[in-house]
Coordinates of C-alpha atoms and ligand atoms in Angstrom, one line a residue:
X26 CA -20.9 72.4 -20.3
X27 CA -18.3 70.9 -18.0
X28 CA -18.4 67.1 -17.5
X29 CA -16.7 65.5 -14.7
X30 CA -15.5 62.2 -16.0
X31 CA -12.4 61.5 -14.0
X32 CA -13.4 58.2 -12.4
X33 CA -14.8 56.7 -15.6
X34 CA -12.9 55.5 -18.6
X35 CA -13.6 57.2 -21.9
X36 CA -15.1 54.1 -23.3
X37 CA -17.8 54.1 -20.7
X38 CA -18.5 57.8 -21.2
X39 CA -18.8 57.4 -25.0
X40 CA -21.2 54.5 -24.4
X41 CA -23.3 56.6 -22.1
X42 CA -23.3 59.5 -24.5
X43 CA -24.6 57.4 -27.3
X44 CA -27.2 56.0 -24.9
X45 CA -28.6 59.4 -24.0
X46 CA -28.4 60.6 -27.6
X47 CA -30.6 57.8 -28.6
X48 CA -33.3 58.9 -26.1
X49 CA -35.9 61.2 -27.7
X50 CA -36.5 63.2 -24.5
X51 CA -34.1 65.3 -22.4
X52 CA -31.8 62.7 -20.8
X53 CA -28.6 62.8 -18.7
X54 CA -26.4 60.5 -16.8
X55 CA -25.5 62.0 -13.4
X56 CA -23.2 61.1 -10.5
X57 CA -23.6 62.4 -7.0
X58 CA -20.8 64.7 -6.0
X59 CA -20.9 66.2 -2.5
X60 CA -24.2 68.0 -2.2
X61 CA -24.5 68.3 -5.9
X62 CA -24.2 66.2 -9.0
X63 CA -21.8 65.8 -11.9
X64 CA -23.0 65.6 -15.4
X65 CA -21.4 62.6 -17.0
X66 CA -23.3 62.6 -20.3
X67 CA -26.2 64.7 -21.6
X68 CA -28.1 64.8 -24.8
X69 CA -28.9 68.1 -26.7
X70 CA -32.5 68.0 -25.6
X71 CA -31.4 68.0 -22.0
X72 CA -29.1 71.0 -22.6
X73 CA -32.1 72.7 -24.2
X74 CA -34.3 71.6 -21.2
X75 CA -31.8 73.3 -18.8
X76 CA -31.7 76.5 -21.0
X77 CA -35.4 76.6 -21.1
X78 CA -35.5 76.6 -17.4
X79 CA -33.7 80.0 -17.6
X80 CA -30.6 78.4 -16.3
X81 CA -27.3 80.1 -16.4
X82 CA -25.0 77.4 -17.6
X83 CA -24.4 76.3 -14.0
X84 CA -26.3 73.1 -14.0
X85 CA -25.4 72.2 -10.4
X86 CA -27.2 75.2 -9.0
X87 CA -30.1 74.7 -11.3
X88 CA -30.5 71.2 -10.3
X89 CA -30.3 72.1 -6.7
X90 CA -33.0 74.7 -7.1
X91 CA -35.3 72.2 -8.6
X92 CA -35.0 69.9 -5.7
X93 CA -34.2 66.8 -7.7
X94 CA -30.7 66.4 -6.4
X95 CA -31.7 64.4 -3.3
X96 CA -33.7 62.1 -5.6
X97 CA -30.8 61.5 -7.9
X98 CA -28.6 60.8 -4.8
X99 CA -31.2 58.4 -3.4
X100 CA -31.4 56.4 -6.6
X101 CA -27.7 56.4 -7.5
X102 CA -26.8 55.3 -4.0
X103 CA -29.2 52.4 -4.2
X104 CA -31.7 53.7 -1.5
X105 CA -34.3 53.7 -4.2
X106 CA -34.4 51.6 -7.4
X107 CA -36.2 54.3 -9.5
X108 CA -38.3 57.4 -8.9
X109 CA -40.9 59.3 -10.9
X110 CA -42.0 62.9 -10.2
X111 CA -43.4 66.0 -11.9
X112 CA -41.4 69.1 -12.6
X113 CA -43.2 72.4 -13.2
X114 CA -41.6 75.6 -14.1
X115 CA -42.2 78.8 -16.1
X116 CA -40.2 79.2 -19.2
X117 CA -40.0 81.8 -22.0
X118 CA -42.7 79.7 -23.7
X119 CA -45.1 79.7 -20.8
X120 CA -45.5 77.1 -18.0
X121 CA -44.0 73.7 -18.7
X122 CA -44.7 70.4 -17.0
X123 CA -42.3 67.5 -17.2
X124 CA -42.8 64.0 -16.1
X125 CA -39.3 63.1 -14.8
X126 CA -37.8 59.7 -13.9
X127 CA -34.6 58.6 -12.4
X128 CA -33.1 55.1 -12.7
X129 CA -29.9 53.6 -11.4
X130 CA -27.1 52.6 -13.8
X131 CA -24.7 49.8 -12.8
X132 CA -21.7 49.4 -15.1
X133 CA -19.8 46.1 -15.2
X134 CA -16.6 47.6 -14.0
X135 CA -18.1 49.1 -10.8
X136 CA -17.8 52.8 -11.7
X137 CA -19.5 54.1 -8.5
X138 CA -23.0 55.5 -8.2
X139 CA -24.7 56.7 -11.4
X140 CA -28.2 57.6 -12.3
X141 CA -30.1 58.1 -15.6
X142 CA -32.4 61.1 -15.6
X143 CA -35.1 61.6 -18.3
X144 CA -37.9 64.1 -18.5
X145 CA -40.9 63.8 -20.8
X146 CA -42.6 67.1 -21.7
X147 CA -46.3 66.9 -20.8
X148 CA -47.0 70.6 -21.1
X149 CA -49.5 70.3 -23.9
X150 CA -51.4 67.5 -22.2
X151 CA -51.4 69.4 -18.9
X152 CA -52.6 72.6 -20.6
X153 CA -55.5 70.7 -22.2
X154 CA -56.3 69.1 -18.8
X155 CA -56.4 72.6 -17.2
X156 CA -58.7 74.0 -19.9
X157 CA -61.0 71.0 -19.6
X158 CA -61.0 71.4 -15.9
X159 CA -61.8 75.0 -16.1
X160 CA -64.7 74.3 -18.5
X161 CA -65.9 71.6 -16.1
X162 CA -66.0 74.1 -13.3
X163 CA -67.5 77.0 -15.3
X164 CA -71.0 77.8 -16.4
X165 CA -70.8 78.5 -20.1
X166 CA -73.6 80.9 -20.3
X167 CA -72.5 83.4 -17.6
X168 CA -68.8 82.4 -17.3
X169 CA -69.3 82.2 -13.6
X170 CA -68.2 79.1 -11.6
X171 CA -70.8 76.4 -11.7
X172 CA -71.9 74.5 -8.7
X173 CA -68.7 72.3 -8.6
X174 CA -66.5 75.4 -9.3
X175 CA -68.2 77.4 -6.7
X176 CA -67.9 74.8 -4.1
X177 CA -64.2 74.3 -4.9
X178 CA -63.7 78.0 -4.6
X179 CA -65.4 78.1 -1.2
X180 CA -63.4 75.1 0.0
X181 CA -60.1 76.7 -0.9
X182 CA -61.0 80.2 0.5
X183 CA -62.3 78.4 3.6
X184 CA -58.8 77.4 4.5
X185 CA -57.8 81.0 5.1
X186 CA -58.4 82.5 8.5
X187 CA -61.1 85.1 8.3
X188 CA -63.6 87.1 10.3
X189 CA -66.6 85.0 9.3
X190 CA -68.1 83.7 6.1
X191 CA -71.5 82.9 4.6
X192 CA -73.2 81.6 1.6
X193 CA -76.2 83.5 0.2
X194 CA -78.3 81.7 -2.3
X195 CA -80.6 83.4 -4.7
X196 CA -83.3 81.5 -6.5
X197 CA -85.3 83.0 -9.3
X198 CA -88.9 82.0 -8.5
X199 CA -91.1 80.8 -11.3
X200 CA -88.3 81.1 -13.7
X201 CA -89.4 78.0 -15.6
X202 CA -92.6 79.8 -16.4
X203 CA -90.6 82.6 -18.2
X204 CA -88.7 79.9 -20.0
X205 CA -91.9 78.2 -21.1
X206 CA -93.7 81.3 -22.2
X207 CA -90.8 83.3 -23.8
X208 CA -88.5 80.6 -24.9
X209 CA -85.1 79.5 -23.7
X210 CA -83.2 82.3 -25.5
X211 CA -85.1 84.9 -23.5
X212 CA -84.5 82.8 -20.4
X213 CA -80.8 82.8 -21.1
X214 CA -80.8 86.5 -21.5
X215 CA -82.5 86.9 -18.2
X216 CA -79.9 84.7 -16.5
X217 CA -77.1 86.7 -18.0
X218 CA -78.7 90.0 -16.9
X219 CA -79.3 88.7 -13.4
X220 CA -75.7 87.4 -13.2
X221 CA -74.4 90.8 -14.2
X222 CA -76.7 92.7 -11.8
X223 CA -75.7 90.5 -8.8
X224 CA -72.1 90.8 -9.8
X225 CA -72.3 94.6 -9.8
X226 CA -73.4 94.7 -6.1
X227 CA -70.7 92.3 -4.8
X228 CA -68.0 93.5 -2.5
X229 CA -64.3 92.9 -3.3
X230 CA -63.6 89.3 -2.4
X231 CA -67.1 88.0 -2.8
X232 CA -67.5 85.1 -5.2
X233 CA -70.5 84.5 -7.3
X234 CA -71.5 81.2 -8.9
X235 CA -74.4 79.9 -11.0
X236 CA -75.1 76.8 -9.0
X237 CA -78.2 75.7 -10.7
X238 CA -80.4 76.5 -13.7
X239 CA -82.1 79.4 -11.9
X240 CA -80.0 79.5 -8.8
X241 CA -77.0 81.7 -7.9
X242 CA -74.8 81.7 -4.8
X243 CA -72.5 84.2 -3.3
X244 CA -69.7 83.3 -1.0
X245 CA -68.8 86.2 1.2
X246 CA -65.7 86.0 3.4
X247 CA -66.1 89.3 5.2
X248 CA -69.2 89.0 7.3
X249 CA -69.0 89.9 11.0
X250 CA -72.7 89.0 11.6
X251 CA -76.3 89.0 10.6
X252 CA -76.3 92.7 9.6
X253 CA -73.7 92.2 6.9
X254 CA -75.6 89.3 5.4
X255 CA -78.8 91.2 5.5
X256 CA -77.2 94.0 3.7
X257 CA -76.0 91.7 0.9
X258 CA -79.5 90.2 0.7
X259 CA -81.1 93.6 0.4
X260 CA -78.6 94.7 -2.2
X261 CA -79.4 91.6 -4.2
X262 CA -83.1 92.3 -4.0
X263 CA -82.7 95.9 -4.9
X264 CA -80.5 94.9 -7.9
X265 CA -83.3 92.6 -9.2
X266 CA -86.1 95.0 -8.4
X267 CA -86.0 96.8 -11.8
X268 CA -87.8 94.7 -14.4
X269 CA -85.6 93.2 -17.2
X270 CA -86.3 94.3 -20.7
X271 CA -86.4 91.4 -23.3
X272 CA -87.3 92.8 -26.7
X273 CA -90.7 94.4 -26.1
X274 CA -91.3 92.7 -22.8
X275 CA -90.6 93.9 -19.3
X276 CA -90.0 90.9 -17.1
X277 CA -90.2 91.1 -13.3
X278 CA -87.9 88.6 -11.8
X279 CA -88.8 87.5 -8.3
X280 CA -86.0 86.1 -6.1
X281 CA -86.0 84.0 -3.0
X282 CA -83.0 84.7 -0.9
X283 CA -81.6 82.5 1.8
X284 CA -78.3 82.4 3.7
X285 CA -76.2 80.2 5.9
X286 CA -73.6 81.7 8.2
X287 CA -70.6 79.5 8.9
X288 CA -70.4 78.9 12.6
X289 CA -67.7 76.2 12.7
X290 CA -69.9 73.2 13.2
X291 CA -70.4 72.5 9.5
X292 CA -68.0 69.9 8.0
X293 CA -67.3 71.4 4.7
X294 CA -68.3 73.9 2.0
X295 CA -70.9 71.4 0.7
X296 CA -72.6 71.4 4.1
X297 CA -72.7 75.2 4.3
X298 CA -74.1 75.3 0.8
X299 CA -76.8 72.7 1.7
X300 CA -77.8 74.9 4.6
X301 CA -78.1 78.0 2.4
X302 CA -80.3 75.9 0.1
X303 CA -82.5 74.9 2.9
X304 CA -82.9 78.5 3.8
X305 CA -83.7 79.5 0.2
X306 CA -86.3 76.8 0.1
X307 CA -88.0 78.3 3.1
X308 CA -87.7 81.7 1.5
X309 CA -89.7 80.5 -1.5
X310 CA -92.5 79.6 0.9
X311 CA -92.4 82.7 3.1
X312 CA -91.5 85.3 0.5
X313 CA -89.1 86.8 3.0
X314 CA -85.3 86.6 3.4
X315 CA -84.5 83.4 5.4
X316 CA -81.5 82.5 7.5
X317 CA -80.7 78.8 8.0
X318 CA -81.9 77.4 11.3
X319 CA -81.5 73.9 12.5
X320 CA -84.7 71.8 12.0
X321 CA -85.3 71.4 15.8
X322 CA -85.5 75.2 16.2
X323 CA -87.8 75.4 13.1
X324 CA -90.1 72.8 14.6
X325 CA -90.4 74.6 17.9
X326 CA -91.2 77.9 16.2
X327 CA -93.7 76.2 13.9
X328 CA -95.4 74.6 16.8
X329 CA -95.5 77.9 18.6
X330 CA -96.9 79.6 15.5
X331 CA -99.5 76.9 15.1
X332 CA -100.5 77.3 18.8
X333 CA -101.0 81.0 18.6
X334 CA -102.9 80.8 15.3
X335 CA -105.1 78.1 16.7
X336 CA -105.8 80.2 19.8
X337 CA -107.0 83.1 17.4
X338 CA -109.0 80.7 15.3
X339 CA -110.9 79.4 18.3
X340 CA -111.5 83.0 19.6
X341 CA -112.8 84.0 16.2
X342 CA -114.9 80.8 15.8
X343 CA -113.0 80.0 12.6
X344 CA -113.1 76.2 13.0
X345 CA -115.9 74.0 11.7
X346 CA -117.0 70.5 11.8
X347 CA -117.2 68.0 9.0
X348 CA -119.2 64.8 9.3
X349 CA -118.4 61.3 8.2
X350 CA -121.2 58.7 8.0
X351 CA -121.1 55.2 9.4
X352 CA -123.3 52.6 8.0
X353 CA -124.9 49.4 9.1
X354 CA -122.8 46.7 7.4
X355 CA -125.8 44.4 7.2
X356 CA -128.2 46.8 5.5
X357 CA -126.0 49.6 4.1
X358 CA -128.3 52.1 6.0
X359 CA -126.7 55.4 7.3
X360 CA -127.0 55.2 11.0
X361 CA -125.0 58.1 12.2
X362 CA -122.1 60.5 11.7
X363 CA -118.8 61.3 13.3
X364 CA -118.1 65.0 13.8
X365 CA -114.5 65.8 12.9
X366 CA -112.9 69.2 13.6
X367 CA -111.6 71.1 10.5
X368 CA -109.3 74.2 10.4
X369 CA -108.6 76.2 7.3
X370 CA -106.2 78.8 8.2
X371 CA -105.6 82.0 6.1
X372 CA -101.8 81.7 6.4
X373 CA -101.2 78.0 7.0
X374 CA -103.9 76.6 4.7
X375 CA -105.7 73.4 5.6
X376 CA -104.3 72.0 8.9
X377 CA -105.1 68.4 9.6
X378 CA -106.4 67.5 13.1
X379 CA -103.6 65.0 13.2
X380 CA -101.4 68.0 13.5
X381 CA -103.4 70.5 15.5
X382 CA -105.1 68.2 18.0
X383 CA -101.8 67.3 19.7
X384 CA -100.8 71.0 19.8
X385 CA -104.2 71.8 21.4
X386 CA -103.7 69.0 23.9
X387 CA -100.3 70.2 24.9
X388 CA -101.3 73.8 25.2
X389 CA -104.6 73.3 27.0
X390 CA -106.5 74.7 24.0
X391 CA -108.2 71.3 23.7
X392 CA -110.5 72.4 26.6
X393 CA -112.2 75.2 24.7
X394 CA -111.9 73.2 21.5
X395 CA -113.5 70.1 23.0
X396 CA -116.4 72.2 24.5
X397 CA -116.9 73.9 21.1
X398 CA -117.0 70.6 19.3
X399 CA -119.7 69.1 21.6
X400 CA -121.8 72.3 21.4
X401 CA -121.5 72.6 17.6
X402 CA -122.2 68.9 16.9
X403 CA -125.4 69.0 19.0
X404 CA -126.4 72.3 17.3
X405 CA -126.0 70.6 13.9
X406 CA -128.1 67.7 14.9
X407 CA -130.9 70.0 16.2
X408 CA -130.6 71.9 12.9
X409 CA -131.0 68.7 10.9
X410 CA -134.1 67.9 12.9
X411 CA -135.6 71.3 12.0
X412 CA -134.6 70.8 8.3
X413 CA -136.2 67.4 8.3
X414 CA -139.2 68.5 10.2
X415 CA -138.9 65.8 12.9
X416 CA -136.3 63.8 14.7
X417 CA -133.7 62.4 12.3
X418 CA -132.9 58.8 13.2
X419 CA -129.2 59.4 13.5
X420 CA -126.6 59.4 16.2
X421 CA -123.7 61.8 16.3
X422 CA -120.3 60.8 17.5
X423 CA -118.0 63.4 19.1
X424 CA -114.3 62.8 19.9
X425 CA -113.2 63.6 23.5
X426 CA -109.5 63.8 24.3
X427 CA -107.9 62.2 27.3
X428 CA -106.6 65.7 28.2
X429 CA -110.2 66.9 28.4
X430 CA -111.1 64.0 30.7
X431 CA -108.1 64.8 32.9
X432 CA -108.5 68.5 33.1
X433 CA -112.1 69.5 32.3
X434 CA -115.5 68.6 33.6
X435 CA -116.6 66.8 30.4
X436 CA -120.0 65.8 32.0
X437 CA -120.7 69.5 32.5
X438 CA -119.7 70.3 29.0
X439 CA -122.0 67.6 27.6
X440 CA -124.9 68.8 29.8
X441 CA -124.4 72.3 28.5
X442 CA -124.3 71.2 24.9
X443 CA -127.5 69.1 25.2
X444 CA -129.3 71.8 27.1
X445 CA -128.4 74.5 24.6
X446 CA -129.5 72.5 21.6
X447 CA -132.4 70.6 23.0
X448 CA -130.9 67.3 21.8
X449 CA -131.3 64.3 24.1
X450 CA -128.3 62.4 25.3
X451 CA -129.4 59.1 23.7
X452 CA -128.5 60.5 20.3
X453 CA -124.9 61.4 21.2
X454 CA -121.9 59.1 21.3
X455 CA -118.7 60.1 23.0
X456 CA -115.5 58.6 21.4
X457 CA -112.6 58.2 23.9
X458 CA -109.3 56.6 23.1
X459 CA -107.5 53.9 25.0
X460 CA -105.0 56.4 26.4
X461 CA -107.8 57.8 28.6
X462 CA -107.9 54.5 30.4
X463 CA -104.2 54.5 30.9
X464 CA -103.9 58.0 32.4
X465 CA -106.5 58.2 35.2
X466 CA -108.8 55.2 35.2
X467 CA -110.8 56.3 38.3
X468 CA -111.6 59.7 36.9
X469 CA -112.5 58.2 33.6
X470 CA -114.8 55.7 35.2
X471 CA -116.6 58.4 37.1
X472 CA -117.0 60.5 33.9
X473 CA -118.3 57.6 31.8
X474 CA -120.8 56.7 34.5
X475 CA -122.0 60.2 34.6
X476 CA -122.4 60.3 30.8
X477 CA -124.2 57.0 30.9
X478 CA -126.6 58.5 33.4
X479 CA -127.4 61.1 30.7
X480 CA -128.1 58.3 28.3
X481 CA -125.0 58.8 26.1
X482 CA -123.3 56.0 24.3
X483 CA -119.6 55.4 24.9
X484 CA -117.3 54.3 22.1
X485 CA -113.7 53.2 22.4
X486 CA -111.9 54.8 19.4
X487 CA -108.9 53.4 17.6
X488 CA -109.2 50.2 19.5
X489 CA -106.2 47.9 19.4
X490 CA -103.6 50.5 19.1
X491 CA -103.3 51.4 22.8
X492 CA -102.3 49.4 25.8
X493 CA -105.4 49.3 27.8
X494 CA -105.8 46.1 29.9
X495 CA -108.8 44.1 29.4
X496 CA -109.8 44.2 33.0
X497 CA -110.2 48.0 32.7
X498 CA -112.2 47.6 29.6
X499 CA -114.6 45.3 31.5
X500 CA -114.9 47.7 34.4
X501 CA -116.0 50.6 32.2
X502 CA -119.4 51.2 30.7
X503 CA -118.3 50.9 27.1
X504 CA -120.9 50.2 24.5
X505 CA -119.0 50.2 21.2
X506 CA -115.5 49.2 20.1
X507 CA -114.2 51.1 17.0
X508 CA -111.6 48.8 15.4
X509 CA -108.6 50.9 14.4
X510 CA -108.2 51.4 10.7
X511 CA -104.6 49.9 10.7
X512 CA -106.2 46.5 11.2
X513 CA -109.0 47.1 8.7
X514 CA -107.0 48.6 5.8
X515 CA -105.8 45.9 3.5
X516 CA -107.1 43.1 5.7
X517 CA -108.4 40.9 2.8
X518 CA -104.8 40.1 1.9
X519 CA -103.4 39.9 5.4
X520 CA -104.2 36.8 7.5
X521 CA -102.8 38.5 10.7
X522 CA -105.1 41.4 10.4
X523 CA -108.1 39.2 9.8
X524 CA -107.1 37.2 13.0
X525 CA -106.9 40.5 15.0
X526 CA -110.2 41.7 13.7
X527 CA -111.8 38.3 14.5
X528 CA -110.3 38.5 18.0
X529 CA -111.7 42.0 18.7
X530 CA -115.1 41.0 17.4
X531 CA -115.3 38.0 19.7
X532 CA -114.0 40.1 22.6
X533 CA -116.7 42.6 21.9
X534 CA -119.3 39.9 21.7
X535 CA -118.2 38.4 25.0
X536 CA -118.4 41.8 26.7
X537 CA -121.7 42.7 25.1
X538 CA -120.3 45.6 23.0
X539 CA -121.2 46.6 19.5
X540 CA -118.5 47.1 16.9
X541 CA -117.6 49.7 14.2
X542 CA -114.8 49.2 11.8
X543 CA -112.9 52.4 10.8
X544 CA -111.1 53.1 7.5
X545 CA -113.0 50.9 5.1
X546 CA -111.7 51.9 1.7
X547 CA -113.1 49.1 -0.5
X548 CA -116.3 47.2 -1.0
X549 CA -114.4 43.9 -0.4
X550 CA -113.2 45.0 3.0
X551 CA -116.7 46.1 3.9
X552 CA -118.1 42.7 2.8
X553 CA -115.4 40.8 4.6
X554 CA -116.2 42.6 7.8
X555 CA -119.9 42.0 7.4
X556 CA -119.2 38.3 6.9
X557 CA -117.1 38.3 10.2
X558 CA -120.1 39.8 12.0
X559 CA -119.0 43.4 12.5
X560 CA -122.0 45.7 13.0
X561 CA -121.0 49.0 11.4
X562 CA -118.5 50.5 9.1
X563 CA -117.0 53.9 8.4
X564 CA -114.5 54.8 5.7
X565 CA -113.8 56.4 2.4
X566 CA -115.6 53.6 0.6
X567 CA -118.9 54.9 1.9
X568 CA -118.0 58.6 2.1
X569 CA -115.3 61.0 3.1
X570 CA -116.0 63.6 5.9
X571 CA -118.2 66.3 4.4
X572 CA -119.9 69.6 5.4
X573 CA -123.0 69.5 7.6
X574 CA -125.3 70.4 4.7
X575 CA -123.8 67.6 2.5
X576 CA -124.1 65.2 5.3
X577 CA -127.8 65.9 5.8
X578 CA -128.4 65.5 2.0
X579 CA -126.3 62.3 2.0
X580 CA -128.5 60.8 4.7
X581 CA -131.8 62.0 3.3
X582 CA -131.0 60.7 -0.2
X583 CA -130.6 57.2 1.2
X584 CA -133.3 57.3 3.9
X585 CA -136.1 54.9 3.5
X586 CA -138.7 55.5 6.2
X587 CA -140.2 52.2 7.6
X588 CA -143.7 51.7 6.4
Ligands
C2E611 P1 -110.5 59.5 14.5 O1 -111.4 59.9 15.6 O2 -110.1 58.1 14.6 O3 -111.2 59.8 13.2 C1 -111.1 59.1 12.0 C2 -110.1 59.6 11.1 O4 -109.9 58.7 10.1 C3 -110.5 60.9 10.5 O5 -109.3 61.7 10.2 C4 -111.1 60.5 9.2 O6 -111.1 61.4 8.2 C5 -110.2 59.3 8.8 N1 -110.8 58.4 7.9 C6 -112.0 58.0 7.8 N2 -112.2 57.0 6.9 C7 -111.0 56.8 6.4 C8 -110.5 55.8 5.4 O7 -111.3 55.1 4.8 N3 -109.2 55.8 5.2 C9 -108.3 56.6 5.8 N4 -107.0 56.6 5.5 N5 -108.7 57.5 6.8 C10 -110.1 57.6 7.1 P2 -109.2 63.2 10.6 O8 -110.4 63.9 10.4 O9 -107.9 63.6 10.0 O10 -109.0 63.1 12.2 C11 -107.9 62.6 12.8 C12 -108.1 62.5 14.2 O11 -108.1 63.7 14.9 C13 -109.3 61.8 14.6 O12 -109.2 60.4 14.5 C14 -109.5 62.2 16.1 O13 -108.6 61.5 16.9 C15 -108.9 63.6 16.0 N6 -110.0 64.6 16.0 C16 -110.7 65.1 15.0 N7 -111.6 66.0 15.4 C17 -111.5 66.0 16.7 C18 -112.2 66.7 17.8 O14 -113.1 67.5 17.6 N8 -111.8 66.5 19.1 C19 -110.8 65.7 19.4 N9 -110.4 65.5 20.6 N10 -110.1 65.0 18.4 C20 -110.5 65.1 17.1
MG612 MG1 -113.0 59.2 16.3
MG613 MG1 -110.5 56.4 15.1

């Protein structure tokens, strides 16, 4: 190796040689020279280091190629005090990684710019790091990328320009049951088989990962639209359709499949993956292949579905009424029942009125529903009379929506219900909410007066939650205030609630109205209300809403005829 040592005295050079010889790693003293460097002193490890790099013995070119020349210049010329950087290259012994550093050397005699270069071999450490990293990103059972590995893969592939891409998630439904009944070894075998089967239907360039215990995900970078994704989903389903044999068992695996197509508005791979998971979650419920849709769209579709099923349910008379008693707080006697609409749908299951009444109100279905509820409630009361063999001393409360008041002839509907059942108006209470007063006060007043003329009782439901003004309240023929359950629930520990209840009770007293407290869930609350002078109570503490037959039995078991 040629050393340019012209500007330095031999003593200096010998000193530098012994310095680099004493260093246990490749080391060299270098001096900038034009665009290149001169090698002033090198140790044998450095010579080996250069040889390893496949270098012809032309160190200048070699150094140039590695890109460390400018760094040596910068340090030697005093632009930088010292620098550290990694050097990676392939050698005959495989990839090597060096941690290199360059420091400035200043000799007492002012020898010109010099730098000391050293390189520490970190190849082994870096190899272990890589292995560990690969393990961290790999599922040991299937050797597929795990969730982190899959996402990293998607993220890097994402960067390439491509037609379109999508994540398809496959979830093995009820897999935990297989694990529980056949053991985890059988479970593992199934996972391996499923991985192999899915892998066999992938197209070139698709990436498969095991992203959860029983969840796989495919990233496909060549999808031009829905059709492509649907095809992949169908192939996955077909691949899993044949039962898997585990010793003497044939196991049917059922898979939910969901997908999210990238459309450019998702921030990263993680987001696309979350969307695919949301789709697969829906697939678990629906049993069908699901594509991710934003929640606003889902809500609109669900509402539409709810509306059309409710329309059918009404047409097929598939709704029924439950009855919840209210009792006299002074005597505990059952004085009446509130009729509450119930809907058990074949597809949707039990749907709460809290959900379907607003849909009925928005769609206008509340008109037939409201008429139906009035008619049915009166029919049940007439039926109880027949069962009892006389007039049962009960009143029946029916809810009437503000939309009915605004858009239907409620007085006519009531008249019809009374006529058809033979029940007289004095036994029926209509519950209206405060919002009825807010919408059209004149129409409401005309209606309530007409109902009073038929002897009905008028109750104000959920009182205290709306914004009715007290003047309106006084102008209307209201007989009963039903104190909303939000003030009743937990009132024994809440001074504010007690104060509100007290205020409503005294307001009712001043206006000559009776009071019912809703939502009494404990004996304590019932007692507290009785002490405050509330007339009646309703709530889970006395009974939950129940069928017409149960309601009749509930009343009769407690009925003590006056002697
Ligand atoms: P609402 O008229 O205030 O009826 C009372 C609601 O409170 C009922 O809920 C009842 O089950 C519930 N409840 C009773 N006691 C308790 C209790 O102790 N604790 C709690 N947490 N809740 C209690 P439901 O049956 O779900 O009805 C909800 C609402 O749907 C009703 O509130 C009413 O506004 C409406 N609704 C029900 N049926 C009809 C109907 O036929 N027509 C109209 N227009 N609305 C109806
Ligand atoms: Mg009510
Ligand atoms: Mg209420």
